Structures are given as C-alpha cells and as structure tokens.
C-alpha cells in the first residue's frame, strides 16, 4: 500500500473513532478532554502572565528607586583620598552609563505623632533627583504634598510608612535611633525632620520603609563617609554585566555590584515562587492526561473488534496504534490552540476582567446584605483589591506561552500513546471465537 493511501485510511479511521464509539454514541469524552486541556492552557497563561506583571513592577521599582542599576561602594582604605568629582566623571563617561549620583543610606527608628514608631531606611539623595532622573520619576507617585527636600531637615516619606507613623505633609518625625559610625549618636531625641511630601510606588516594601532626605541633611545626620555610596543608572539595565566589568577595570579600588546580584535573594524567592506555581498548575494537565488515558483505554477495548479486522486486512500494529495517537493529538490541538487564544485575549484585557470581577463580587455582596442585613447596604463599597489588580499589566513571555501550549498537547499525546500500546491485545481468532 502506498504511503499516501496508508495515511489517508489512518486519518479516516481516527476521525470515525473520534465521532462515535462502538455503540454509536457521541464521543463526549473527547470533547470534555479538549475542554480540560483548553482550560488548563488558558488558566496557566493568565496566571504566569499576571505573575510576570507583578514581578516586572517590583523589579522596576527596586531598580529605579532602591538598588539602582549598579551600586559603587569605595573600599575603606581609599575613602579619605577619594576625589568624588573625578570618580563621578569617570563613571559618567563610561559607555552605557546614563547617570551617577552620590547617596547616603542608614537604618533608623522613626517616631511620629502619638509616639508611633516604625523602623525605616533613610536615603540621602541629591535634592533634584525627582526632576532629573526619568526612571525615578516614572516609578514615584506623589500622593500628598510635593517632593521637596531642598531645605535642610526636610524629608519625603513612603505612604505606608507615613500611615504607620500617623503623619502627613507639614508634620514632624523624629529619628530616635540611627545606625552609623562613632560620630553618630545611636539614640537622640533631637533629630527632627519636617515632612514635605508622601510618595507611593509599585513595591510596598519601599512604601513602608523609605525616607528621602537631601545629601546635606544626610551628611549632617550621619556625619560619616561609611554610609556613602554611588548609584549608577544605565541606558539599558540589561547591560549591567558588561558595564560592571568595564568599570572594575577603570576603577579597581571601587566595589561595583549590579542590580541582579544586589537583589539576588529577592529574585531567587520570586523564582522559587513562580516555579512552584508552575508545578502546581501543571497538575491540571496531569489530571486531564489521566482522564484521557482512561477514556482512550476504554475506547481501545470497545474497538477491539475493528482493530482485529484491520489487522487481518494487513494493518500493522504501529499503524493501528497511530489511529489512537492521532485522536489524542487532535484532542490536544482542539483544546490547546483555543486555550492559547483565550488566555492571550484575557491577558490583553486583564484590567477589564478584574473590573468585571469587582462588579460581580459587589453585586453578590449587595444581594446577600439586602436580604440579611439591609442596614449595611449604604456603606457597602466594591472591593478595592480588584481595582488595584486591574492596574497591573499582564506581561506575556513568548517562551513560557509556547511551553504551556506544547505541554498541553504533549500531555494528550502521551496519554493516548500509553493507552494504545495494547491495541492488538486480542487476536482475530479470539475475536471471532467470542462472536
């Protein structure tokens, strides 16, 4: 038999088996299996894309506000002899570097109104950073007051930290305890800062811990060179490894650390979280694969008469097995491809999806409160968490989407292959004898 004719009858038999079973009933199990594959692919794509959006927001906030793209810390034996202007000039003239600024940093215990205390990180930066650093400006949103630290002993707080201290623009905070060297008093009741503004960003740890002051204020408070380092921004943040290598060759007495290594523990934790979520989500395909396997085994058994006849007419074992494998392939394709497009469509309209969930949750709440507790209805509001999620963009990574889709197809293929290994368990003689 020619190869083309052989493939044509294999496809024909596979389609027939997919449409009806041996008793003439519709093969609903294949449709349900495809729906399971499609749901698994769509859910996985949405979950991973939303997590990528979360991580992208965190990473951008950390790089632009906290760690910068590269941190330069002079070694202790060269601090006193360091020519800061020459150092900054050398760094800024390096190819790929967009800016470099001096900064101070120290841990502190801040005290606000009513004696409320919160641990914080005080960061000394040039007073003009909010207006000159585009990345910093993009990630910082002023929620109250203004970003004004030009005058000495003024500061800008993260909104969550200000809430914990119960302060607002115009109030004062006291830095009760402050880390530093011998020149810095650990405890003092006379380090008061006037709050000029509150900010918020995409990473809550920054919102709940950062206090920005000017370089003059930081120098006055800390009084030591040990707290000083230099923050470097790059034209392309992904070019950090090359820039670190070039800068180390130019300035061997300076320790350079990229944002990847500085935030290694943070990114490592997120990677583990993402891998764990992927593993748990892939269990969807395992469950669907088991269902396909059981359904295919039943189909193989129910069609043992047909397979025996095909064998008697000259069909080989691999060809008969291919009939069922093709059916598993079609189940995977009919589920994975629509699931792919549904998942991508949801990611594209993620904001609208969360707003829809918010409205549904609000109306369900409203319905039950109107029945059981009407007094609360006037104060009922929609859940703000959904509206927060609606602002987070879903970041679709092509390689991850491809892996998820292929895994959905492979799960169906593997299940059909295992189930069809015994397609010729019954010989022609046994079938005729049973009849």
Tab-separated table of C-alpha atoms in Angstrom:
chain	number	residue	atom	x	y	z
A	1	UNK	CA	0.000	0.000	0.000
A	2	UNK	CA	1.325	3.439	-0.896
A	3	UNK	CA	2.297	5.779	1.902
A	4	UNK	CA	-0.335	8.366	0.920
A	5	UNK	CA	-3.124	5.792	0.847
A	6	UNK	CA	-1.937	4.342	4.167
A	7	UNK	CA	-2.086	7.736	5.869
A	8	UNK	CA	-5.488	8.526	4.367
A	9	UNK	CA	-7.191	5.466	5.837
A	10	UNK	CA	-5.471	6.024	9.184
A	11	UNK	CA	-6.852	9.577	9.320
A	12	UNK	CA	-10.274	8.350	8.205
A	13	UNK	CA	-10.482	5.636	10.882
A	14	UNK	CA	-9.210	8.034	13.540
A	15	UNK	CA	-11.921	10.558	12.682
A	16	UNK	CA	-14.586	7.847	12.764
A	17	UNK	CA	-13.452	6.618	16.159
A	18	UNK	CA	-13.456	10.196	17.459
A	19	UNK	CA	-17.043	10.834	16.365
A	20	UNK	CA	-18.737	7.689	17.662
A	21	UNK	CA	-17.938	4.790	19.903
A	22	UNK	CA	-18.677	1.129	19.238
A	23	UNK	CA	-22.289	1.528	20.359
A	24	UNK	CA	-22.925	4.520	18.139
A	25	UNK	CA	-22.917	7.081	20.958
A	26	UNK	CA	-21.320	10.503	20.571
A	27	UNK	CA	-17.750	10.532	21.905
A	28	UNK	CA	-18.383	13.223	24.510
A	29	UNK	CA	-15.301	12.196	26.477
A	30	UNK	CA	-13.030	13.600	23.759
A	31	UNK	CA	-14.856	16.929	23.831
A	32	UNK	CA	-14.592	17.106	27.612
A	33	UNK	CA	-10.890	16.228	27.434
A	34	UNK	CA	-10.295	19.025	24.908
A	35	UNK	CA	-12.150	21.449	27.148
A	36	UNK	CA	-9.955	20.387	30.060
A	37	UNK	CA	-6.779	20.941	28.037
A	38	UNK	CA	-8.057	24.317	26.822
A	39	UNK	CA	-8.993	25.448	30.335
A	40	UNK	CA	-5.596	24.363	31.655
A	41	UNK	CA	-3.692	26.232	28.932
A	42	UNK	CA	-5.762	29.416	29.339
A	43	UNK	CA	-5.515	29.410	33.143
A	44	UNK	CA	-1.762	28.785	33.122
A	45	UNK	CA	-1.098	31.555	30.595
A	46	UNK	CA	-3.149	34.045	32.625
A	47	UNK	CA	-1.568	33.059	35.961
A	48	UNK	CA	2.011	33.212	34.680
A	49	UNK	CA	1.430	36.488	32.795
A	50	UNK	CA	-0.110	38.167	35.850
A	51	UNK	CA	2.807	36.983	37.992
A	52	UNK	CA	5.218	38.355	35.376
A	53	UNK	CA	3.375	41.671	35.605
A	54	UNK	CA	3.744	41.695	39.387
A	55	UNK	CA	7.440	40.885	39.161
A	56	UNK	CA	8.073	43.437	36.409
A	57	UNK	CA	6.507	46.172	38.561
A	58	UNK	CA	8.531	45.127	41.592
A	59	UNK	CA	11.767	44.891	39.633
A	60	UNK	CA	11.355	48.306	38.006
A	61	UNK	CA	10.602	49.955	41.370
A	62	UNK	CA	13.565	48.265	43.038
A	63	UNK	CA	15.999	49.147	40.233
A	64	UNK	CA	14.923	52.754	39.779
A	65	UNK	CA	14.374	53.674	43.444
A	66	UNK	CA	16.235	51.305	45.735
A	67	UNK	CA	19.241	49.453	44.305
A	68	UNK	CA	19.772	51.493	41.098
A	69	UNK	CA	21.237	49.561	38.150
A	70	UNK	CA	24.716	49.459	39.682
A	71	UNK	CA	25.924	50.368	43.167
A	72	UNK	CA	29.511	51.621	43.598
A	73	UNK	CA	30.980	51.401	47.092
A	74	UNK	CA	34.576	52.655	47.682
A	75	UNK	CA	36.867	50.465	49.747
A	76	UNK	CA	37.577	51.752	53.253
A	77	UNK	CA	41.290	52.397	52.657
A	78	UNK	CA	40.591	54.821	49.771
A	79	UNK	CA	37.581	56.737	51.131
A	80	UNK	CA	39.606	59.588	52.631
A	81	UNK	CA	41.724	60.009	49.463
A	82	UNK	CA	38.832	59.745	47.033
A	83	UNK	CA	38.264	62.571	44.551
A	84	UNK	CA	34.497	62.389	44.216
A	85	UNK	CA	34.207	64.704	41.209
A	86	UNK	CA	36.844	62.747	39.272
A	87	UNK	CA	35.192	59.467	40.230
A	88	UNK	CA	31.757	60.590	39.052
A	89	UNK	CA	33.251	61.981	35.830
A	90	UNK	CA	34.952	58.656	35.064
A	91	UNK	CA	31.757	56.711	35.714
A	92	UNK	CA	29.547	59.033	33.657
A	93	UNK	CA	31.939	58.920	30.693
A	94	UNK	CA	31.729	55.116	30.555
A	95	UNK	CA	29.784	53.835	27.551
A	96	UNK	CA	26.297	52.703	28.538
A	97	UNK	CA	26.080	54.843	31.716
A	98	UNK	CA	23.343	57.475	31.743
A	99	UNK	CA	23.854	58.966	35.237
A	100	UNK	CA	25.748	58.566	38.512
A	101	UNK	CA	24.946	60.282	41.816
A	102	UNK	CA	26.296	60.134	45.403
A	103	UNK	CA	23.953	58.768	48.064
A	104	UNK	CA	23.841	58.085	51.804
A	105	UNK	CA	21.996	55.263	53.472
A	106	UNK	CA	21.382	54.183	57.073
A	107	UNK	CA	18.859	52.296	59.183
A	108	UNK	CA	16.745	54.308	61.598
A	109	UNK	CA	13.874	54.096	64.061
A	110	UNK	CA	11.400	56.867	63.289
A	111	UNK	CA	8.834	58.299	65.672
A	112	UNK	CA	5.700	60.084	64.530
A	113	UNK	CA	2.556	61.500	66.113
A	114	UNK	CA	1.217	59.905	69.304
A	115	UNK	CA	4.591	58.252	69.824
A	116	UNK	CA	4.115	55.788	66.976
A	117	UNK	CA	7.391	54.111	65.999
A	118	UNK	CA	8.424	52.394	62.788
A	119	UNK	CA	11.777	51.067	61.508
A	120	UNK	CA	12.854	52.797	58.328
A	121	UNK	CA	15.701	53.313	55.894
A	122	UNK	CA	16.892	56.878	55.461
A	123	UNK	CA	18.262	57.599	51.980
A	124	UNK	CA	20.230	60.758	51.195
A	125	UNK	CA	19.972	61.787	47.527
A	126	UNK	CA	20.543	64.981	45.517
A	127	UNK	CA	17.557	67.255	46.084
A	128	UNK	CA	16.915	67.475	42.329
A	129	UNK	CA	16.708	63.681	41.714
A	130	UNK	CA	12.932	63.752	41.292
A	131	UNK	CA	13.260	66.181	38.384
A	132	UNK	CA	16.433	64.867	36.717
A	133	UNK	CA	16.076	61.068	36.923
A	134	UNK	CA	13.381	59.897	34.497
A	135	UNK	CA	13.337	56.325	35.823
A	136	UNK	CA	12.928	57.578	39.389
A	137	UNK	CA	10.162	59.968	38.299
A	138	UNK	CA	8.281	57.214	36.427
A	139	UNK	CA	8.203	54.915	39.450
A	140	UNK	CA	7.415	57.530	42.125
A	141	UNK	CA	3.899	58.901	42.526
A	142	UNK	CA	3.392	61.783	44.941
A	143	UNK	CA	0.231	61.006	46.909
A	144	UNK	CA	0.326	64.099	49.149
A	145	UNK	CA	2.398	67.277	49.335
A	146	UNK	CA	5.386	67.522	46.986
A	147	UNK	CA	8.844	66.022	46.536
A	148	UNK	CA	10.804	68.896	48.084
A	149	UNK	CA	13.938	68.128	50.115
A	150	UNK	CA	15.992	71.151	49.075
A	151	UNK	CA	15.906	72.678	52.557
A	152	UNK	CA	17.842	71.017	55.347
A	153	UNK	CA	15.991	68.721	57.761
A	154	UNK	CA	13.097	68.091	55.390
A	155	UNK	CA	12.053	64.678	54.124
A	156	UNK	CA	9.663	62.746	51.900
A	157	UNK	CA	8.147	59.516	53.262
A	158	UNK	CA	6.621	56.408	51.773
A	159	UNK	CA	2.839	56.478	52.101
A	160	UNK	CA	2.640	53.227	54.102
A	161	UNK	CA	5.349	54.441	56.496
A	162	UNK	CA	3.533	57.761	56.947
A	163	UNK	CA	0.313	55.887	57.691
A	164	UNK	CA	2.104	53.829	60.331
A	165	UNK	CA	3.560	56.974	61.911
A	166	UNK	CA	0.254	58.864	61.582
A	167	UNK	CA	1.889	61.847	59.864
A	168	UNK	CA	1.097	63.954	56.818
A	169	UNK	CA	2.824	66.831	54.989
A	170	UNK	CA	3.667	69.599	57.459
A	171	UNK	CA	4.143	67.256	60.439
A	172	UNK	CA	7.479	66.360	62.002
A	173	UNK	CA	9.104	62.992	62.644
A	174	UNK	CA	11.985	62.223	64.965
A	175	UNK	CA	14.785	59.780	64.167
A	176	UNK	CA	15.105	58.221	67.594
A	177	UNK	CA	17.768	55.658	66.688
A	178	UNK	CA	20.197	55.888	63.779
A	179	UNK	CA	22.886	53.500	62.593
A	180	UNK	CA	26.306	54.850	61.739
A	181	UNK	CA	29.880	55.135	62.931
A	182	UNK	CA	31.444	56.594	66.052
A	183	UNK	CA	30.463	60.132	65.058
A	184	UNK	CA	26.764	59.279	65.034
A	185	UNK	CA	24.769	59.100	68.257
A	186	UNK	CA	22.828	55.873	68.302
A	187	UNK	CA	19.973	57.396	70.318
A	188	UNK	CA	18.887	61.021	70.220
A	189	UNK	CA	15.691	62.958	70.731
A	190	UNK	CA	16.820	65.960	68.697
A	191	UNK	CA	16.845	64.689	65.106
A	192	UNK	CA	13.617	66.124	63.783
A	193	UNK	CA	12.627	66.172	60.117
A	194	UNK	CA	9.769	68.101	58.579
A	195	UNK	CA	7.612	66.034	56.199
A	196	UNK	CA	7.065	67.827	52.874
A	197	UNK	CA	5.501	65.013	50.865
A	198	UNK	CA	4.354	61.387	50.695
A	199	UNK	CA	5.083	59.041	47.820
A	200	UNK	CA	3.940	55.632	46.637
A	201	UNK	CA	5.431	53.139	44.171
A	202	UNK	CA	4.812	49.620	42.855
A	203	UNK	CA	6.702	47.856	45.657
A	204	UNK	CA	5.175	48.075	49.112
A	205	UNK	CA	8.430	47.400	50.992
A	206	UNK	CA	9.717	50.730	49.668
A	207	UNK	CA	6.452	52.466	50.543
A	208	UNK	CA	6.658	51.185	54.104
A	209	UNK	CA	10.327	51.901	54.851
A	210	UNK	CA	11.945	54.686	52.780
A	211	UNK	CA	12.666	58.229	53.968
A	212	UNK	CA	14.271	60.515	51.377
A	213	UNK	CA	16.407	63.458	52.517
A	214	UNK	CA	18.924	65.687	50.747
A	215	UNK	CA	22.664	64.969	50.716
A	216	UNK	CA	23.284	67.920	53.070
A	217	UNK	CA	20.731	66.621	55.560
A	218	UNK	CA	22.101	63.070	55.346
A	219	UNK	CA	25.668	64.307	55.834
A	220	UNK	CA	24.580	66.342	58.849
A	221	UNK	CA	22.689	63.433	60.395
A	222	UNK	CA	25.181	60.664	59.689
A	223	UNK	CA	28.417	62.614	59.720
A	224	UNK	CA	30.419	59.662	58.367
A	225	UNK	CA	31.744	58.613	54.989
A	226	UNK	CA	30.997	54.931	55.652
A	227	UNK	CA	27.357	55.455	54.753
A	228	UNK	CA	28.116	56.950	51.336
A	229	UNK	CA	27.931	55.073	48.055
A	230	UNK	CA	27.129	55.900	44.435
A	231	UNK	CA	24.072	54.962	42.436
A	232	UNK	CA	24.544	54.376	38.703
A	233	UNK	CA	21.816	54.268	36.063
A	234	UNK	CA	22.398	52.671	32.667
A	235	UNK	CA	20.922	53.338	29.252
A	236	UNK	CA	19.936	49.655	29.168
A	237	UNK	CA	19.524	47.915	32.532
A	238	UNK	CA	20.185	44.544	30.864
A	239	UNK	CA	23.714	45.747	30.013
A	240	UNK	CA	24.744	45.667	33.680
A	241	UNK	CA	27.250	42.778	33.446
A	242	UNK	CA	29.324	44.426	30.730
A	243	UNK	CA	29.265	47.831	32.437
A	244	UNK	CA	30.345	46.330	35.779
A	245	UNK	CA	33.297	44.630	34.065
A	246	UNK	CA	34.356	47.861	32.315
A	247	UNK	CA	34.026	49.953	35.485
A	248	UNK	CA	36.034	47.460	37.555
A	249	UNK	CA	38.891	47.720	35.064
A	250	UNK	CA	38.781	51.527	35.205
A	251	UNK	CA	38.346	51.826	38.990
A	252	UNK	CA	39.842	48.782	40.757
A	253	UNK	CA	39.504	50.366	44.227
A	254	UNK	CA	35.717	50.620	43.913
A	255	UNK	CA	33.353	47.701	44.509
A	256	UNK	CA	30.660	47.568	41.820
A	257	UNK	CA	27.529	45.444	42.258
A	258	UNK	CA	24.756	45.096	39.686
A	259	UNK	CA	21.064	45.041	40.477
A	260	UNK	CA	20.948	41.295	39.807
A	261	UNK	CA	23.461	40.349	42.497
A	262	UNK	CA	22.336	43.020	44.967
A	263	UNK	CA	18.740	41.734	44.847
A	264	UNK	CA	19.708	38.072	44.459
A	265	UNK	CA	17.686	36.840	47.447
A	266	UNK	CA	14.570	38.747	46.350
A	267	UNK	CA	14.699	37.464	42.780
A	268	UNK	CA	15.562	33.967	43.997
A	269	UNK	CA	12.470	33.901	46.204
A	270	UNK	CA	10.269	35.061	43.335
A	271	UNK	CA	11.777	32.451	41.016
A	272	UNK	CA	11.038	29.676	43.515
A	273	UNK	CA	7.506	31.010	43.948
A	274	UNK	CA	6.976	31.081	40.198
A	275	UNK	CA	8.387	27.571	39.678
A	276	UNK	CA	6.202	26.218	42.480
A	277	UNK	CA	3.125	27.863	40.980
A	278	UNK	CA	4.002	26.432	37.561
A	279	UNK	CA	4.404	22.949	39.050
A	280	UNK	CA	1.079	23.117	40.861
A	281	UNK	CA	-0.660	24.494	37.779
A	282	UNK	CA	0.748	21.727	35.566
A	283	UNK	CA	-1.147	19.276	37.761
A	284	UNK	CA	-4.168	20.398	35.730
A	285	UNK	CA	-2.633	18.680	32.716
A	286	UNK	CA	-1.741	15.614	34.762
A	287	UNK	CA	-5.373	15.218	35.830
A	288	UNK	CA	-6.636	15.782	32.287
A	289	UNK	CA	-3.986	13.370	30.969
A	290	UNK	CA	-5.177	10.631	33.357
A	291	UNK	CA	-8.750	11.189	32.193
A	292	UNK	CA	-7.663	10.970	28.555
A	293	UNK	CA	-5.709	7.789	29.328
A	294	UNK	CA	-8.724	6.102	30.932
A	295	UNK	CA	-11.040	7.272	28.158
A	296	UNK	CA	-8.638	6.039	25.475
A	297	UNK	CA	-8.204	2.670	27.156
A	298	UNK	CA	-11.952	2.233	27.165
A	299	UNK	CA	-12.079	3.217	23.512
A	300	UNK	CA	-9.324	0.769	22.607
A	301	UNK	CA	-11.226	-2.021	24.362
A	302	UNK	CA	-14.546	-1.111	22.762
A	303	UNK	CA	-12.955	-1.077	19.293
A	304	UNK	CA	-11.060	-4.347	19.691
A	305	UNK	CA	-13.244	-5.967	17.003
A	306	UNK	CA	-12.473	-3.224	14.478
A	307	UNK	CA	-8.749	-3.275	15.277
A	308	UNK	CA	-8.661	-7.064	14.881
A	309	UNK	CA	-10.327	-6.795	11.479
A	310	UNK	CA	-7.902	-4.055	10.417
A	311	UNK	CA	-5.034	-6.308	11.482
A	312	UNK	CA	-6.493	-9.189	9.434
A	313	UNK	CA	-6.659	-6.873	6.398
A	314	UNK	CA	-2.923	-6.155	6.677
A	315	UNK	CA	-2.670	-3.152	9.007
A	316	UNK	CA	0.411	-3.224	11.237
A	317	UNK	CA	0.478	-2.683	14.967
A	318	UNK	CA	2.117	0.750	14.644
A	319	UNK	CA	-0.486	1.851	12.100
A	320	UNK	CA	-3.357	0.787	14.349
A	321	UNK	CA	-1.698	2.466	17.310
A	322	UNK	CA	-1.260	5.600	15.203
A	323	UNK	CA	-5.051	5.739	14.761
A	324	UNK	CA	-5.488	6.314	18.502
A	325	UNK	CA	-2.421	8.547	18.820
A	326	UNK	CA	-3.839	10.839	16.126
A	327	UNK	CA	-7.042	11.028	18.099
A	328	UNK	CA	-5.044	12.068	21.175
A	329	UNK	CA	-3.205	14.655	19.059
A	330	UNK	CA	-6.481	16.106	17.792
A	331	UNK	CA	-7.811	16.234	21.371
A	332	UNK	CA	-4.713	18.165	22.444
A	333	UNK	CA	-4.796	20.532	19.469
A	334	UNK	CA	-8.537	21.223	19.724
A	335	UNK	CA	-8.007	22.101	23.383
A	336	UNK	CA	-4.590	23.821	23.458
A	337	UNK	CA	-4.991	26.161	20.462
A	338	UNK	CA	-8.332	27.697	21.561
A	339	UNK	CA	-6.991	27.798	25.133
A	340	UNK	CA	-3.950	29.712	23.848
A	341	UNK	CA	-6.073	32.374	22.167
A	342	UNK	CA	-8.473	32.643	25.105
A	343	UNK	CA	-5.552	33.055	27.533
A	344	UNK	CA	-3.922	35.746	25.379
A	345	UNK	CA	-7.248	37.556	24.965
A	346	UNK	CA	-7.775	37.617	28.750
A	347	UNK	CA	-4.218	38.911	29.253
A	348	UNK	CA	-4.834	41.687	26.720
A	349	UNK	CA	-7.977	42.783	28.600
A	350	UNK	CA	-6.809	41.944	32.115
A	351	UNK	CA	-7.894	45.292	33.520
A	352	UNK	CA	-11.442	44.833	32.232
A	353	UNK	CA	-11.533	41.271	33.602
A	354	UNK	CA	-10.677	42.389	37.141
A	355	UNK	CA	-13.161	45.266	36.930
A	356	UNK	CA	-15.812	42.730	35.881
A	357	UNK	CA	-14.882	40.506	38.844
A	358	UNK	CA	-15.129	43.564	41.099
A	359	UNK	CA	-18.635	44.337	39.864
A	360	UNK	CA	-19.761	40.719	40.195
A	361	UNK	CA	-18.378	40.428	43.741
A	362	UNK	CA	-20.005	43.737	44.707
A	363	UNK	CA	-23.420	42.745	43.338
A	364	UNK	CA	-23.307	39.353	45.042
A	365	UNK	CA	-22.420	41.059	48.336
A	366	UNK	CA	-25.152	43.615	47.788
A	367	UNK	CA	-27.725	40.878	47.127
A	368	UNK	CA	-26.984	38.985	50.350
A	369	UNK	CA	-26.732	42.129	52.501
A	370	UNK	CA	-30.094	43.374	51.172
A	371	UNK	CA	-31.640	40.092	52.308
A	372	UNK	CA	-29.894	39.535	55.640
A	373	UNK	CA	-28.556	42.939	56.774
A	374	UNK	CA	-30.046	45.917	54.876
A	375	UNK	CA	-28.581	48.430	57.366
A	376	UNK	CA	-25.074	47.893	55.970
A	377	UNK	CA	-26.069	48.450	52.311
A	378	UNK	CA	-25.490	52.282	52.233
A	379	UNK	CA	-21.885	51.814	53.412
A	380	UNK	CA	-21.104	48.901	51.090
A	381	UNK	CA	-18.310	49.538	48.574
A	382	UNK	CA	-16.699	47.435	45.858
A	383	UNK	CA	-13.500	45.607	46.773
A	384	UNK	CA	-10.554	47.913	46.070
A	385	UNK	CA	-8.195	44.929	45.703
A	386	UNK	CA	-9.712	44.077	42.313
A	387	UNK	CA	-9.238	47.674	41.154
A	388	UNK	CA	-5.584	47.501	42.275
A	389	UNK	CA	-5.072	44.281	40.333
A	390	UNK	CA	-6.701	45.895	37.293
A	391	UNK	CA	-3.810	48.373	37.112
A	392	UNK	CA	-1.184	45.619	36.913
A	393	UNK	CA	-0.267	44.807	33.301
A	394	UNK	CA	-0.049	41.161	32.273
A	395	UNK	CA	3.399	40.509	30.803
A	396	UNK	CA	3.280	37.693	28.233
A	397	UNK	CA	6.581	35.870	27.638
A	398	UNK	CA	6.597	34.005	24.319
A	399	UNK	CA	8.751	31.096	25.511
A	400	UNK	CA	6.527	30.448	28.544
A	401	UNK	CA	3.358	30.566	26.452
A	402	UNK	CA	4.914	28.142	23.942
A	403	UNK	CA	5.939	25.707	26.706
A	404	UNK	CA	2.467	25.757	28.259
A	405	UNK	CA	0.737	25.149	24.922
A	406	UNK	CA	3.137	22.364	23.927
A	407	UNK	CA	2.781	20.721	27.334
A	408	UNK	CA	-0.998	20.618	26.889
A	409	UNK	CA	-0.588	18.886	23.526
A	410	UNK	CA	2.138	16.534	24.772
A	411	UNK	CA	0.041	15.525	27.808
A	412	UNK	CA	-2.742	14.373	25.491
A	413	UNK	CA	-0.300	12.635	23.134
A	414	UNK	CA	1.450	10.795	25.961
A	415	UNK	CA	-1.854	9.623	27.436
A	416	UNK	CA	-3.072	8.285	24.077
A	417	UNK	CA	0.265	6.549	23.392
A	418	UNK	CA	0.264	4.732	26.728
A	419	UNK	CA	-3.391	3.768	26.341
A	420	UNK	CA	-2.961	2.396	22.790
A	421	UNK	CA	0.022	0.137	23.458
A	422	UNK	CA	-2.326	-2.845	23.854
A	423	UNK	CA	-4.453	-2.024	20.796
A	424	UNK	CA	-3.865	-5.557	19.407
A	425	UNK	CA	-4.192	-7.409	22.668
A	426	UNK	CA	-6.939	-9.550	21.131
A	427	UNK	CA	-6.124	-11.578	18.040
A	428	UNK	CA	-8.536	-12.121	15.123
A	429	UNK	CA	-9.142	-15.716	16.173
A	430	UNK	CA	-10.075	-14.665	19.713
A	431	UNK	CA	-12.500	-12.037	18.425
A	432	UNK	CA	-14.206	-14.493	16.032
A	433	UNK	CA	-14.356	-17.132	18.763
A	434	UNK	CA	-16.055	-14.700	21.148
A	435	UNK	CA	-18.557	-13.770	18.460
